[in-house]
CSV table of C-alpha atoms in Angstrom, one decimal:
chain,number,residue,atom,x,y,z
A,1,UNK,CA,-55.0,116.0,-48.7
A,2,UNK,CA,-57.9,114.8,-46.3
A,3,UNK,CA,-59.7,111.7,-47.2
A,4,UNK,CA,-63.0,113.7,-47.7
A,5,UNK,CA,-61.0,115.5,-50.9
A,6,UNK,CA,-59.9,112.1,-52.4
A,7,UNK,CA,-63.3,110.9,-52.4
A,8,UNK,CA,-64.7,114.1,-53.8
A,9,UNK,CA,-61.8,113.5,-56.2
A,10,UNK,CA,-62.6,110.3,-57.4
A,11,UNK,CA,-66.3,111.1,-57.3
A,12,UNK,CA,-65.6,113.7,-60.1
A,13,UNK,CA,-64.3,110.7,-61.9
A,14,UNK,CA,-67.0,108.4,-61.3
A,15,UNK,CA,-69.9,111.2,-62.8
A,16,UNK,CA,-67.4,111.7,-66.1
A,17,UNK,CA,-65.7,114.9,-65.2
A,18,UNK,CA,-68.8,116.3,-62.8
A,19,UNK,CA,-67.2,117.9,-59.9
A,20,UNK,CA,-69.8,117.3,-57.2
A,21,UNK,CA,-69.7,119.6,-53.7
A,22,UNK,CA,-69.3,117.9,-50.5
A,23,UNK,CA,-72.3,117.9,-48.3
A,24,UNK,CA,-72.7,116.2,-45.4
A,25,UNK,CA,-77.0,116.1,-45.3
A,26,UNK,CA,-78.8,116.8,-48.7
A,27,UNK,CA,-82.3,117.3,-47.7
A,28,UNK,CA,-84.1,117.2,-44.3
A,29,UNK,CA,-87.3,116.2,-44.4
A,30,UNK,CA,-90.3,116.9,-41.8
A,31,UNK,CA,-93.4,114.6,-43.1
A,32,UNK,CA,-94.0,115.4,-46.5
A,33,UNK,CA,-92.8,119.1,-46.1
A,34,UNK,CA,-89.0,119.6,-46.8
A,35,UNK,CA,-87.4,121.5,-44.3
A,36,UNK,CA,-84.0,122.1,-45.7
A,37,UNK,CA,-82.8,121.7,-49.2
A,38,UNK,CA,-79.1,121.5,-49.8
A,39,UNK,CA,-78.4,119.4,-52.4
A,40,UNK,CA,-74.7,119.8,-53.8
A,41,UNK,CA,-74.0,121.9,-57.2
A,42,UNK,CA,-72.3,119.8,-60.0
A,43,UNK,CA,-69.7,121.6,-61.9
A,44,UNK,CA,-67.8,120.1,-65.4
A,45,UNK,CA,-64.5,120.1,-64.6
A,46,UNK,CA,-63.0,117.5,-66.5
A,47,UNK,CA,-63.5,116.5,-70.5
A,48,UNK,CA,-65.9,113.3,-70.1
A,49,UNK,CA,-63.6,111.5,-72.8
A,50,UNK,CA,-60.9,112.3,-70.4
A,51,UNK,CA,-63.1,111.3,-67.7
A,52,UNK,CA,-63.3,107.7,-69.4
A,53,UNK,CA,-59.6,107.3,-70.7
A,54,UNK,CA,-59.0,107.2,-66.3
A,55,UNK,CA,-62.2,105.1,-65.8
A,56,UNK,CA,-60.4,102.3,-68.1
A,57,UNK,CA,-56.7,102.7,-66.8
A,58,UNK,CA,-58.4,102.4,-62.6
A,59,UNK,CA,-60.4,99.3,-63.7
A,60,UNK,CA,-57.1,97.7,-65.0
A,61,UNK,CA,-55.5,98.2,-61.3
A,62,UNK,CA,-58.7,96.3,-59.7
A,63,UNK,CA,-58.8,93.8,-62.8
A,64,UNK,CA,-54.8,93.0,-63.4
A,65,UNK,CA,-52.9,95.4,-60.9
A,66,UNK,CA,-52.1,96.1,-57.5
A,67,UNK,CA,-55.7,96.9,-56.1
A,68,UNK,CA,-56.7,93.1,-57.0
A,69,UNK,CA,-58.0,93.0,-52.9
A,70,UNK,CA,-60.8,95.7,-53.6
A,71,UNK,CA,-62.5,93.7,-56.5
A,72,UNK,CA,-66.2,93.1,-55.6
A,73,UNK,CA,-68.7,90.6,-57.1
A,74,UNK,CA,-71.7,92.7,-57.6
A,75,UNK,CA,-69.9,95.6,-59.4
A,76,UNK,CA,-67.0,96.7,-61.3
A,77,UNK,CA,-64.5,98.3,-59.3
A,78,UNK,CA,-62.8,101.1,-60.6
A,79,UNK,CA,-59.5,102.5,-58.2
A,80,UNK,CA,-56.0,103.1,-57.3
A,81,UNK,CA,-53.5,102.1,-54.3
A,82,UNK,CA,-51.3,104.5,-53.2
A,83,UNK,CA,-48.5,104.0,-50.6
A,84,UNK,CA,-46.4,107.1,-49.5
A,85,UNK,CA,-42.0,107.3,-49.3
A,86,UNK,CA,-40.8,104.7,-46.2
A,87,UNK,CA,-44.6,103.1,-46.0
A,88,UNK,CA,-46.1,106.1,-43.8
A,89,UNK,CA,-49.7,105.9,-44.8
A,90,UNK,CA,-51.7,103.7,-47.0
A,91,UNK,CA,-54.6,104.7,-49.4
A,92,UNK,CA,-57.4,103.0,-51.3
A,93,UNK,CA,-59.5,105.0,-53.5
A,94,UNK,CA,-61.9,103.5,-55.6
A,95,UNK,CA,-65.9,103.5,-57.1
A,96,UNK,CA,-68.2,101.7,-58.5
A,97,UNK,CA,-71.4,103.1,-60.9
A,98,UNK,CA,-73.0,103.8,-57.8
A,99,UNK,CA,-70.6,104.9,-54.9
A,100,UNK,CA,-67.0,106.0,-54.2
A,101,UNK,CA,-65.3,105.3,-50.9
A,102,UNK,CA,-61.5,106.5,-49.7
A,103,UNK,CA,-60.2,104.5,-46.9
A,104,UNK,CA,-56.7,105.6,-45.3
A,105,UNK,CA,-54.7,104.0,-43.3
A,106,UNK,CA,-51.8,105.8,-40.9
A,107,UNK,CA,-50.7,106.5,-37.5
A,108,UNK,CA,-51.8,110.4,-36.5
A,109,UNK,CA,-48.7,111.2,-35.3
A,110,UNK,CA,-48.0,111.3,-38.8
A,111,UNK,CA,-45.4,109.8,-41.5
A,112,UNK,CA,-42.6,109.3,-38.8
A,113,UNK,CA,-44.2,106.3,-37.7
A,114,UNK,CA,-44.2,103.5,-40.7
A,115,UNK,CA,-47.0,100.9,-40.9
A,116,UNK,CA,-44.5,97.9,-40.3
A,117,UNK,CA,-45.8,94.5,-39.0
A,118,UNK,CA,-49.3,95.4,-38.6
A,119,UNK,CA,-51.8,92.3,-37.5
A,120,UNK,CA,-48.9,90.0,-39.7
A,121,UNK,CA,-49.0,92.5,-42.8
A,122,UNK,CA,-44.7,93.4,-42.7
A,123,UNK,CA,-45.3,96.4,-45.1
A,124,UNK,CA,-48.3,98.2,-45.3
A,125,UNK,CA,-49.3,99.2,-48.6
A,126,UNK,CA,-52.9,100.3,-50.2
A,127,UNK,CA,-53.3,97.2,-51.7
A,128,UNK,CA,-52.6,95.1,-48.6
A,129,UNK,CA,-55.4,96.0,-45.6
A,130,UNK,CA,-56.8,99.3,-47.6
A,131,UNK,CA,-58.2,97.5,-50.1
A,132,UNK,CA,-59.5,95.0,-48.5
A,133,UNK,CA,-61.2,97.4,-45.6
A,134,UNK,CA,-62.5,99.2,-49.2
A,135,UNK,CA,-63.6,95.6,-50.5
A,136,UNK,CA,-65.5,94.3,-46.9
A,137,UNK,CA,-67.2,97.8,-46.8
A,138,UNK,CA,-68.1,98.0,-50.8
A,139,UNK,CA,-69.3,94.5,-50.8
A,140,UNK,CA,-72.2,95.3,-48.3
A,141,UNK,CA,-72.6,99.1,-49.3
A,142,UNK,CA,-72.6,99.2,-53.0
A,143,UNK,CA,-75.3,98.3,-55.0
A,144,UNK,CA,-74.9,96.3,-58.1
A,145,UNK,CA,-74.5,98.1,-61.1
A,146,UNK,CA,-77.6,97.4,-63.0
A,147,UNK,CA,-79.7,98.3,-59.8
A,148,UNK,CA,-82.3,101.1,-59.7
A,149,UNK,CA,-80.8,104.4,-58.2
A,150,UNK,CA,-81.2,104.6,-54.6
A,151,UNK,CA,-80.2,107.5,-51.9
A,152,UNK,CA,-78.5,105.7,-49.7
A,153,UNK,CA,-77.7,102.0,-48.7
A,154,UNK,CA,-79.1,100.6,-46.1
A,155,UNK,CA,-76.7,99.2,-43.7
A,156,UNK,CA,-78.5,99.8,-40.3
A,157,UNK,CA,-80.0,95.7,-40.0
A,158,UNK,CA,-76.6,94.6,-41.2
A,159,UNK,CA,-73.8,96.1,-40.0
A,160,UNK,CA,-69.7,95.1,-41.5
A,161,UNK,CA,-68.1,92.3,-39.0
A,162,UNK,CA,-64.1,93.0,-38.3
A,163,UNK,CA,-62.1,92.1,-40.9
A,164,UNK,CA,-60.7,88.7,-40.1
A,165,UNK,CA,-57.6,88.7,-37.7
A,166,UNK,CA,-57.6,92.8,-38.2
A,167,UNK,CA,-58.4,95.0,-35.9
A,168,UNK,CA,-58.8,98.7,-36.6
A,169,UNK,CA,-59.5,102.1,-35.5
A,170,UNK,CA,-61.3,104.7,-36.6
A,171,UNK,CA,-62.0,108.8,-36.0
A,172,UNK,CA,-66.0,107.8,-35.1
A,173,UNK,CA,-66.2,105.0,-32.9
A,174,UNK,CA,-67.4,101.6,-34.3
A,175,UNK,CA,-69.4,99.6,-32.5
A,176,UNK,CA,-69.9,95.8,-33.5
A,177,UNK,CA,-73.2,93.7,-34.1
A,178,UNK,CA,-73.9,92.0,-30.2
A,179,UNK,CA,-73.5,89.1,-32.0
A,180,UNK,CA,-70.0,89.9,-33.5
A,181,UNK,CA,-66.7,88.4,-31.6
A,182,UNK,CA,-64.7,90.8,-29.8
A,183,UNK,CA,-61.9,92.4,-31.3
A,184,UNK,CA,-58.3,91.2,-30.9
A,185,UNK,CA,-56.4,93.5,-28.2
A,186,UNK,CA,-54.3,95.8,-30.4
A,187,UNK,CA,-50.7,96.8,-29.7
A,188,UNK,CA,-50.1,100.7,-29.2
A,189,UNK,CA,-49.7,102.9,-30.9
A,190,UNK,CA,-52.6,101.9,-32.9
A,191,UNK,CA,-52.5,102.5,-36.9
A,192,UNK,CA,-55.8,104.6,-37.7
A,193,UNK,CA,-57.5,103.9,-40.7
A,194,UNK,CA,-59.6,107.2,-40.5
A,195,UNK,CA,-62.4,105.3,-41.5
A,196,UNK,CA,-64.0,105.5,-44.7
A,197,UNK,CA,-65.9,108.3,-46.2
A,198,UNK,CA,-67.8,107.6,-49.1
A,199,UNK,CA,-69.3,110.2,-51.4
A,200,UNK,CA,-72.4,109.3,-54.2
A,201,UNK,CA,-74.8,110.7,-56.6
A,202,UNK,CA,-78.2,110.5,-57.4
A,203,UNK,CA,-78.6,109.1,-61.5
C-alpha cells in the first residue's frame, strides 16, 4: 500500500464516504483562460453514517489514544497510528475538515531493517516521530476548521523547520529556510519517512 492510497483512503473518510481520485494538478490556468481542466471525479463508496461512526472512533485515538502527538490547536484531528510486526515501518494517517496527510516512516530496503534507536526513539512506532512529523506539518498546513475553503495552503513564505533533534529524509529533497540550523549528521542507513503526501477537497 503506497502512501498516496492511504491518503486517498482516508480522504474518502474525511468527505463522508466520497471516494475522491488522485490528481496530481487540478486545473492549469493561462490568465484568465483555463488551459487544462482535470479536476478529480467523486464517487460514494461508503454509507455517510458509516462514514461518521469512523470519524468518532479516529478522533478518540488523537483525543485519548495512541496518536495523542498529532493533535493540533487550530483543528480537530481525526487519525490512526499503525506500526507493522517487529517495528518495520511506521504510519500516521490522519485529517482534519480541511486536509488529510499520510506520513510513513521506514527504511527502503524494506521490513528487514527495524526502526530501533532512531534520533533516541528505542522503538519506532506511528505515534512516536509519525505523528509528530504529521503534527509539525498539520500545524502550518491546515487551516482551522471554521475557515473559508481555500485551494491550497500557502506555505511558500513559511516553510516547516526540522523537527527538534530529528533529522529526516525524504523521496523529494527538502531544503531548509537560510535561516534554519543545519541538520544533525544522520547515521546510515538512514530511516526514510517518504515524506508526506496530503490529499484535500474543495467545500
Amino acid at each position: 500500500v503506497s502512501v498516496l492510497d492511504m491518503a486517498d483512503s482516508y480522504l474518502t473518510l474525511q468527505t463522508k464516504g466520497m471516494q475522491v481520485e488522485p490528481r496530481v494538478i487540478s486545473r492549469i490556468l493561462q490568465g484568465d483562460s483555463v488551459v487544462v481542466d482535470d479536476r478529480p471525479k467523486t464517487n460514494r463508496v461508503l454509507e455517510q453514517p458509516v462514514a461518521e461512526k469512523v470519524d468518532f472512533a479516529l478522533q478518540q485515538v488523537v483525543d485519548q489514544g495512541s496518536g495523542a502527538a498529532a493533535a493540533i490547536p487550530q483543528a480537530q484531528v481525526r487519525g490512526k497510528t499503525g506500526t507493522t510486526d517487529s517495528y518495520g515501518d511506521a504510519w500516521f494517517v490522519g485529517f482534519t475538515s480541511k486536509l488529510t496527510t499520510a506520513v510513513w516512516m521506514g527504511y527502503p530496503q524494506g521490513q528487514s531493517t527495524p526502526l530501533l534507536n532512531v534520533h533516541g526513539v528505542a522503538k519506532v512506532s506511528g505515534g512516536s516521530l509519525p505523528a509528530q512529523i504529521f503534527q509539525r506539518y498539520m500545524s502550518k498546513a491546515s487551516p482551522a476548521d471554521d475557515a473559508p475553503p481555500e485551494k491550497a495552503p500557502d506555505l511558500a513564505g513559511n516553510p516547516l523547520a526540522p523537527l527538534d533533534s530529528v533529522s529526516y529524509s525524504s523521496s523529494a529533497p527538502v531544503t531548509p529556510p537560510p535561516t534554519a540550523p543545519s541538520p544533525a549528521v544522520t547515521p546510515t542507513p538512514t530511516p526514510d519517512t517518504g515524506g508526506w503526501l496530503d490529499s484535500r477537497h474543495e467545500d
